[in-house]
CSV table of C-alpha atoms in Angstrom, one decimal:
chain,number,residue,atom,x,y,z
A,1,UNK,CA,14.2,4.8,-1.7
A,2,UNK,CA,14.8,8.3,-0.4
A,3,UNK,CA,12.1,9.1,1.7
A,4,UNK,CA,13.6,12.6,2.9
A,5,UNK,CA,12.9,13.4,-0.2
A,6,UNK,CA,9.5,14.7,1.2
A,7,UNK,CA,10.6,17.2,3.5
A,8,UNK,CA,11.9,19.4,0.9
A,9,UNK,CA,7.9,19.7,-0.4
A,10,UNK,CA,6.4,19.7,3.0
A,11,UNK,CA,4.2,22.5,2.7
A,12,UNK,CA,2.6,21.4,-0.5
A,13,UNK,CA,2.7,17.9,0.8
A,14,UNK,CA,0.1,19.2,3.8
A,15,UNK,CA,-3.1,19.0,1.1
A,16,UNK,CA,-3.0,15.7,0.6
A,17,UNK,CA,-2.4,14.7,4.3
A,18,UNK,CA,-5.1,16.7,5.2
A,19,UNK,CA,-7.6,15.2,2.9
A,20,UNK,CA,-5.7,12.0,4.1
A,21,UNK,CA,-7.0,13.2,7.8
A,22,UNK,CA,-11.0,13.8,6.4
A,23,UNK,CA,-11.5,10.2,4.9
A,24,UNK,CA,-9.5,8.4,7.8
A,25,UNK,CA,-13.2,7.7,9.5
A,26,UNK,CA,-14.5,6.4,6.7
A,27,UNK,CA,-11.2,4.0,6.5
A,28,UNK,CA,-11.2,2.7,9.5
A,29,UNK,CA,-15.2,1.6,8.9
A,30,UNK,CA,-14.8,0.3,6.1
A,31,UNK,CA,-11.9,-1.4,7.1
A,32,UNK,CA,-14.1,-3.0,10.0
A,33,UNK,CA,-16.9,-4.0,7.9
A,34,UNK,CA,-14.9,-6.0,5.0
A,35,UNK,CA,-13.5,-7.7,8.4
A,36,UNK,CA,-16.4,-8.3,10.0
A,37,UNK,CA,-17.3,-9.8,6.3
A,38,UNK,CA,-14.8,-12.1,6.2
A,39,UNK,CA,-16.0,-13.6,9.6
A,40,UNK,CA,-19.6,-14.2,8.1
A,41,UNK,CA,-18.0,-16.1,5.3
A,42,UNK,CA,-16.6,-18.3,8.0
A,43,UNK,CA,-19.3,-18.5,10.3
A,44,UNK,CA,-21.2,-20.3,7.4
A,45,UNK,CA,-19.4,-23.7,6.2
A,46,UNK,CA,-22.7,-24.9,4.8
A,47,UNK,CA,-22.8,-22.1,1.8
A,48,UNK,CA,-22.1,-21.6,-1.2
A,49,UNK,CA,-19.9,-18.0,-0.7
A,50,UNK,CA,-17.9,-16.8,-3.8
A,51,UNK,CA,-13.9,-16.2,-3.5
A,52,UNK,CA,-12.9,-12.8,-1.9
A,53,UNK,CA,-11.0,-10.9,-4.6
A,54,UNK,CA,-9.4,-7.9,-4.0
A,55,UNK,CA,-7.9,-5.7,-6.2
A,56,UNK,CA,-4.8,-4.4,-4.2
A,57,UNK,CA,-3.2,-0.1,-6.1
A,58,UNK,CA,0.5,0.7,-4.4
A,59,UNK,CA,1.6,4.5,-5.1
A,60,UNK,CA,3.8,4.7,-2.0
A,61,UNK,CA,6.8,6.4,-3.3
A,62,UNK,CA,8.1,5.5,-7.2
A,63,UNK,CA,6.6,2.8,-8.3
A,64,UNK,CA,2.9,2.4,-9.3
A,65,UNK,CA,1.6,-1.5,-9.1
A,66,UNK,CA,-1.6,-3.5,-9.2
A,67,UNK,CA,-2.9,-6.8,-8.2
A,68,UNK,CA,-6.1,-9.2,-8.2
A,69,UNK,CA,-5.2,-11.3,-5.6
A,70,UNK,CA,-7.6,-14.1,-3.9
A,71,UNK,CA,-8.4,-14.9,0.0
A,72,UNK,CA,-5.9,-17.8,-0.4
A,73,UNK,CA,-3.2,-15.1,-1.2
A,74,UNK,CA,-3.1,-16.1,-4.9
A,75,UNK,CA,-1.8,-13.8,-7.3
A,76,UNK,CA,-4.2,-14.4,-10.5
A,77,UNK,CA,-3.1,-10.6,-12.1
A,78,UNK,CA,-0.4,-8.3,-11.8
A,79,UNK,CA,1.4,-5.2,-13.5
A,80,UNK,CA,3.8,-3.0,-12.6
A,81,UNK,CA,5.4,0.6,-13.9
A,82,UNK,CA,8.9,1.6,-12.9
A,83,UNK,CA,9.8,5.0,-12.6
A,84,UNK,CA,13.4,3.8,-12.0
A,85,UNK,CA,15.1,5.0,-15.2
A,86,UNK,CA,13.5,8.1,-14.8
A,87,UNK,CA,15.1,8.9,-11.1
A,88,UNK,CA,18.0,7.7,-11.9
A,89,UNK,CA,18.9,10.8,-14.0
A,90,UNK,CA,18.2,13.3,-11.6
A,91,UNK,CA,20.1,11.3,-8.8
A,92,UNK,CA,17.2,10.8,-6.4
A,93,UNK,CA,13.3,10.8,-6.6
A,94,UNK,CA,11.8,14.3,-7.1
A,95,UNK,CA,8.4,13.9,-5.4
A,96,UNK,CA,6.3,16.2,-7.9
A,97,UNK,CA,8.1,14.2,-11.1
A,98,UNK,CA,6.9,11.1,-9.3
A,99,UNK,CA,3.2,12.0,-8.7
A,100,UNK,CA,3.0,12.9,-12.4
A,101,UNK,CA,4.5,9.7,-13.8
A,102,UNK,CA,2.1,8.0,-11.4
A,103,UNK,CA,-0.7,9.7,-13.1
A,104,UNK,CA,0.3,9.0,-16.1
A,105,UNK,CA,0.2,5.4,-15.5
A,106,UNK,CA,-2.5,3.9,-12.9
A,107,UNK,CA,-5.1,3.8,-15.1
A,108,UNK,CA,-3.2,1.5,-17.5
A,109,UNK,CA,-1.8,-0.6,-14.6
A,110,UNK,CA,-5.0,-1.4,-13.3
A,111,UNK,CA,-6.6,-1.9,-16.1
A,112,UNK,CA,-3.3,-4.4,-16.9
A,113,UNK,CA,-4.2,-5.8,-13.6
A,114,UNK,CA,-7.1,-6.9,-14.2
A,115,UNK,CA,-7.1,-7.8,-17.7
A,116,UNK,CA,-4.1,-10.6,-16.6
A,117,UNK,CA,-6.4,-12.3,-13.7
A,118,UNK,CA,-10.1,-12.3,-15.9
A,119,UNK,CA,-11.0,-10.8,-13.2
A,120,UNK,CA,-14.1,-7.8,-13.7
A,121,UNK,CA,-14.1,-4.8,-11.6
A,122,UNK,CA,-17.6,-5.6,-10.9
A,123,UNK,CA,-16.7,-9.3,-9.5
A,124,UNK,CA,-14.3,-7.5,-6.4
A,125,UNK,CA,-15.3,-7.9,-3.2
A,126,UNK,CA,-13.1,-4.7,-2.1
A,127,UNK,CA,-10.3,-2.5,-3.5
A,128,UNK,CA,-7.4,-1.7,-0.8
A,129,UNK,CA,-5.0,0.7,-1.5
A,130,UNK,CA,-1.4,1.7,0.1
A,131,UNK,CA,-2.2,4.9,2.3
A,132,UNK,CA,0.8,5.3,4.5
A,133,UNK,CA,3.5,5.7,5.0
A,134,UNK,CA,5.3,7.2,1.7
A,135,UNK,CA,5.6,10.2,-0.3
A,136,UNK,CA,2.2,12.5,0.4
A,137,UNK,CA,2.0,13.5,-3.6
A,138,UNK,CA,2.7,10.0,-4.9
A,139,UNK,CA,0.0,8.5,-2.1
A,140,UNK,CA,-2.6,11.2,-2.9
A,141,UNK,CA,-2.8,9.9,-6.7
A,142,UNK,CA,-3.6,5.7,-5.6
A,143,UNK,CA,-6.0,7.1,-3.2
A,144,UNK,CA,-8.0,9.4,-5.2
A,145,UNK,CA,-8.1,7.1,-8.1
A,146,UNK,CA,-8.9,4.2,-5.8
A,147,UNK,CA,-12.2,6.2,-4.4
A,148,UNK,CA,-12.8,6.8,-7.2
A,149,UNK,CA,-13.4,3.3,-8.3
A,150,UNK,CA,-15.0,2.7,-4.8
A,151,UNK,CA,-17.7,5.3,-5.8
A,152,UNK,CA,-18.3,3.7,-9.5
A,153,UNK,CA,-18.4,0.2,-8.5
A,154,UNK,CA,-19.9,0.4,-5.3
A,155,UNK,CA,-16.9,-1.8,-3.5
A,156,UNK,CA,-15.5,-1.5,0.4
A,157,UNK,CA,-12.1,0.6,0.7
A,158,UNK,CA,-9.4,-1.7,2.5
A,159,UNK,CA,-6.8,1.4,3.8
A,160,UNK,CA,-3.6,-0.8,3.9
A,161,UNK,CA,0.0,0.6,6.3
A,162,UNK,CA,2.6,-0.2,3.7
A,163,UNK,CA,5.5,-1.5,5.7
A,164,UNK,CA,2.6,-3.8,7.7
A,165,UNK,CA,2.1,-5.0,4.3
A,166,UNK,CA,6.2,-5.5,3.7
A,167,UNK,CA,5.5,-7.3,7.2
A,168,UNK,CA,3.2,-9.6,5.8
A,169,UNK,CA,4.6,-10.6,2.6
A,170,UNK,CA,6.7,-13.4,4.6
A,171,UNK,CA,3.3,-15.0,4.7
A,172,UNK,CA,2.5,-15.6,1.2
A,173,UNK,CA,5.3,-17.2,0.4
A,174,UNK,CA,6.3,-19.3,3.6
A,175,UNK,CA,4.5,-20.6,6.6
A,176,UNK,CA,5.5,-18.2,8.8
A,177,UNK,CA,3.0,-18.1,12.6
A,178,UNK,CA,2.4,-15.3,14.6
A,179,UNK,CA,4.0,-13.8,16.3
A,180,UNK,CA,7.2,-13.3,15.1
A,181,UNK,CA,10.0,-10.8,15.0
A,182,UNK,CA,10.4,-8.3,11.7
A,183,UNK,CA,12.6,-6.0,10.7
A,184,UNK,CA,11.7,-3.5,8.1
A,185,UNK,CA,14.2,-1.1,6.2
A,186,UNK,CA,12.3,1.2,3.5
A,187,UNK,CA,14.2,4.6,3.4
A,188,UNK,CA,13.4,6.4,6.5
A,189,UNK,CA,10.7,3.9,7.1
A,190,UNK,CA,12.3,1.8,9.3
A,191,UNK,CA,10.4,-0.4,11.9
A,192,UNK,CA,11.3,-2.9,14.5
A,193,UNK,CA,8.3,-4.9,15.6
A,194,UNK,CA,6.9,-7.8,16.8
A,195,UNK,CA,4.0,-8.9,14.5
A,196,UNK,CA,1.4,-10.5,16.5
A,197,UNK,CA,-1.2,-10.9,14.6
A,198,UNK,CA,-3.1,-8.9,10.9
A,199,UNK,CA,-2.9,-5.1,12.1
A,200,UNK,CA,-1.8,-6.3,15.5
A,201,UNK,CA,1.7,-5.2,15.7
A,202,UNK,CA,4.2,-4.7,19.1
A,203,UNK,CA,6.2,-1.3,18.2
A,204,UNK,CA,9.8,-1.7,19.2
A,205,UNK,CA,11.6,1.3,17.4
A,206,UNK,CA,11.4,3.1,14.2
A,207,UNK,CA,12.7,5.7,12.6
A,208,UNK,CA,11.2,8.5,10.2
A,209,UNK,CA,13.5,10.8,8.9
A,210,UNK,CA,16.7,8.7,8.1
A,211,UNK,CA,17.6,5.3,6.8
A,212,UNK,CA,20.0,2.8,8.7
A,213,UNK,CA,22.6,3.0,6.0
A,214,UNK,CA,22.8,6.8,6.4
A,215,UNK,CA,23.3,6.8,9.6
A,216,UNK,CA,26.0,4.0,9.5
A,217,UNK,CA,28.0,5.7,6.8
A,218,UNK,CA,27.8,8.8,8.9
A,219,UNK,CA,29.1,7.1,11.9
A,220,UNK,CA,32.0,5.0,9.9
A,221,UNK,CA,33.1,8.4,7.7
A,222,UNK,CA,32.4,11.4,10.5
């Protein structure tokens, strides 16, 4: 994915951050209380407590997915729209063209999403949504329809760090403890870190404006 992409639309990137900026409070609370939620439901063997299910919106940079996945890490409904073929004939991902197409298409992914697991928007326990890093346009469009639907239904707002996420992945599909090593290549996005623990990670480099294999073929070619 070419993340420089965003650099070129900067200026009319800065909206979005900044509305980014006002709701980060409100994040981070509601980030603490569906934690603090999940503690109750283990402080409590004795009752009865329905499954956690959240409904998880990714608009990072060019594609626009859903899920309704459990507290177990079970998948029960997913859906996915690919702006791939799109991208691929202008040679690269135009940031505006991708905000569009992912307007176009979240509500009918989520409401894909959903329909697949049986799952009703009212039965959630939270909605989480990707809300950095990426593309500032594509971001702005799963966060404002995600608040939206945090406003209708009345559920918490999970604000989710995509490449922790990309960190985290190893652990639905292997038994992978903390801590361990991981090394994360998405465009410029590029992190080296120790993860120690859910949102506990040990920073040991990054990078933000350039991917690996740009700098390598620049090195082997220059």
């Amino acid at each position: 994915m070419f993340w420089a992409q965003f650099f070129s639309r900067h200026a009319h990137a800065q909206g979005i951050l900044k509305m980014h900026s006002v709701t980060e409070g409100v994040l981070k609370s509601t980030k603490h209380c569906w934690n603090m939620c999940l503690r109750t439901t283990f402080c409590h063997p004795a009752k009865h407590f329905p499954p956690k299910l959240v409904l998880g919106i990714e608009t990072s940079c060019d594609d626009t997915g859903a899920a309704v996945v459990d507290e177990t890490g079970n998948i029960l409904g997913e859906a996915l729209h690919s702006q791939q073929e799109v991208h691929l004939k202008t040679g690269g991902i135009i940031p505006p063209v991708a905000q569009q197409l992912h307007r176009e298409n979240i509500t009918r992914i989520v409401e894909k999403a959903l329909e697949a697991s049986g799952i009703s928007p009212n039965e959630l326990s939270a909605i989480a949504t990707t809300t950095k890093p990426g593309l500032a346009l594509s971001l702005g469009v799963g966060l404002e329809y995600s608040l939206k639907l945090v406003d209708q239904y009345k559920k918490p707002f999970i604000p989710i760090h995509h490449m922790e996420a990309h960190a985290l992945t190893i652990r639905l599909t292997n038994p992978v403890e903390f801590p361990f090593l991981v090394l994360l290549l998405s465009g410029g996005h590029c992190i080296l870190a120790v993860a120690q623990g859910v949102s506990d990670f040990l920073l040991l480099g990054q990078s933000l404006d350039i991917a690996p294999g740009d700098m390598l073929d620049k090195v082997i070619f220059q």
